[in-house]
Amino acid sequence: MSNKKQSANKGSNRNTIIGVVAAVLLVVSVIIFFVNKKGSDNTAGIGDIVITKSEITQTVKFYPIKVGKINMEVMAVKASDGTIRTAFNTCQVCNGSPRAYYKQEGDMVVCQNCGNKFSMDMIEVQRGGCNPIPIMSDDKTDSGDIITISGEFIKQNKGLFTENWKSR
């Protein structure tokens, strides 16, 4: 074989190897991208819930938030002693039902799944059972005029809600 043909074959082989390596790197990059995307819950942009205390009355105020595909809601209400009570608008017993949320009836909240009723004064006091799941003082910041519930805390509790959960 002549030197020109050998040189051309070496160049062709080198180009083929470079092309194969580039294709393999591209495929691996695409796979890594999709694996990372699938593993992510796309919740990086969840902001804090900021509750202005002067806006809270004895009528429950609801704060909807979405974490990935999960709809969630926080409730805030002024109890008879003047304190602002906060809770997730779902319960441990009825969780999983799309109707596991509360509506206000007078000075009570009523579970729309089982019908259990709870006094506004018991929000953030009772834990467990079919109560609104409390957001305790350790889980929020109270600066006097404003209560802040961090987006990180909200994300950590998205398991309290299911994809089929519906709010009011």
C-alpha positions as a printed Julia matrix, in Angstrom:
168×3 Matrix{Float64}:
   0.0    0.0    0.0
   1.32   3.44  -0.82
   2.17   6.02   1.84
  -0.65   8.27   0.6
  -3.27   5.54   1.07
  -1.9    4.63   4.51
  -1.96   8.29   5.51
  -5.52   8.69   4.21
  -6.64   5.55   6.06
  -5.05   6.79   9.32
  -6.82  10.16   8.91
 -10.11   8.44   8.13
  -9.77   6.11  11.14
  -8.9    9.06  13.4
 -11.99  10.98  12.19
 -14.15   7.91  12.74
 -12.83   7.48  16.29
 -13.36  11.17  17.06
 -16.91  10.97  15.65
 -17.73   7.88  17.72
 -16.32   9.45  20.91
 -18.3   12.66  20.27
 -21.51  10.66  19.7
 -20.97   8.63  22.88
 -20.35  11.83  24.89
 -23.51  13.38  23.46
 -25.61  10.32  24.34
 -24.17  10.17  27.87
 -24.83  13.91  28.36
 -28.46  13.52  27.25
 -28.96  10.54  29.57
 -27.47  12.42  32.53
 -29.68  15.43  31.77
 -32.88  13.36  31.74
 -31.95  11.32  34.82
 -31.28  14.52  36.77
 -34.47  16.12  35.48
 -36.58  13.07  36.36
 -35.08  12.91  39.87
 -35.78  16.58  40.48
 -39.13  17.67  41.9
 -38.79  21.09  40.24
 -39.41  22.87  43.53
 -36.38  25.14  43.62
 -38.46  28.25  43.02
 -40.93  27.79  45.88
 -41.09  31.02  47.83
 -41.93  31.68  51.43
 -45.51  32.22  52.55
 -45.72  35.64  54.13
 -48.75  36.29  56.35
 -49.47  39.86  57.38
 -50.97  39.46  60.85
 -53.18  42.56  60.58
 -55.0   40.92  57.64
 -55.93  37.81  59.62
 -59.35  37.75  61.25
 -61.64  35.09  62.65
 -62.41  34.19  59.04
 -59.89  31.61  57.83
 -57.54  32.86  55.13
 -56.07  30.27  52.77
 -52.66  30.44  51.09
 -52.39  28.06  48.12
 -48.97  26.95  46.9
 -47.83  24.4   44.36
 -44.76  22.22  44.87
 -44.0   20.37  41.66
 -47.29  18.69  40.73
 -48.63  18.85  44.31
 -51.2   21.49  45.24
 -50.92  22.5   48.88
 -52.57  25.05  51.11
 -51.8   26.76  54.41
 -54.56  28.23  56.55
 -54.32  31.11  59.01
 -56.96  32.38  61.44
 -57.18  34.58  64.53
 -58.21  32.52  67.56
 -60.45  33.91  70.32
 -57.36  34.76  72.4
 -56.07  36.99  69.57
 -53.23  34.71  68.49
 -52.73  33.84  64.83
 -52.94  30.08  64.27
 -51.51  28.36  61.19
 -51.89  24.86  59.78
 -51.72  22.88  56.56
 -55.21  22.58  55.11
 -55.29  18.78  55.21
 -55.36  16.06  57.82
 -53.47  12.89  58.61
 -56.5   10.6   58.69
 -58.21  11.67  55.46
 -54.98  12.33  53.57
 -55.13  10.7   50.17
 -58.68  11.79  49.54
 -59.15  14.68  47.12
 -61.62  16.08  49.69
 -59.16  16.08  52.62
 -59.46  19.81  53.22
 -61.33  22.12  55.57
 -63.98  24.79  55.1
 -65.1   27.23  57.72
 -68.59  27.0   59.2
 -69.09  29.66  61.87
 -66.3   29.33  64.43
 -65.47  25.79  63.3
 -63.58  24.23  60.42
 -65.13  21.13  58.87
 -63.27  18.34  57.08
 -64.87  17.97  53.66
 -64.05  14.27  53.58
 -65.28  12.92  56.93
 -67.28  15.86  58.32
 -65.35  16.16  61.61
 -65.53  19.66  63.08
 -62.84  21.54  64.96
 -62.86  24.82  66.85
 -60.69  27.61  65.46
 -59.08  27.72  68.9
 -57.79  24.16  68.43
 -55.93  24.95  65.18
 -52.19  24.66  65.82
 -52.9   23.2   69.26
 -54.01  19.63  68.51
 -51.83  17.34  66.46
 -52.8   14.01  64.95
 -56.14  12.6   63.94
 -58.38  14.49  61.56
 -57.19  17.94  62.7
 -55.68  20.52  60.37
 -51.95  19.68  60.55
 -50.41  22.44  62.7
 -47.5   24.62  61.69
 -45.91  25.14  65.09
 -43.91  28.18  66.23
 -40.62  26.34  65.61
 -41.6   25.95  61.95
 -42.25  29.62  61.22
 -40.84  33.04  61.97
 -42.94  35.65  63.73
 -41.44  39.13  63.43
 -44.29  40.83  65.26
 -46.31  42.06  62.28
 -45.53  39.24  59.86
 -45.43  35.44  60.03
 -43.15  33.77  57.49
 -43.3   30.08  56.62
 -40.24  29.12  54.58
 -40.53  27.59  51.16
 -38.09  24.92  52.32
 -40.43  23.92  55.18
 -43.35  23.83  52.71
 -41.35  21.56  50.36
 -40.41  19.26  53.24
 -44.13  18.73  53.95
 -45.45  18.18  50.44
 -45.98  14.52  51.36
 -48.96  15.62  53.47
 -50.82  16.27  50.22
 -51.46  14.02  47.24
 -51.6   14.84  43.52
 -55.37  14.45  43.51
 -55.91  16.83  46.48
 -58.38  19.58  45.67
 -58.89  22.77  47.59
 -62.11  24.55  48.27
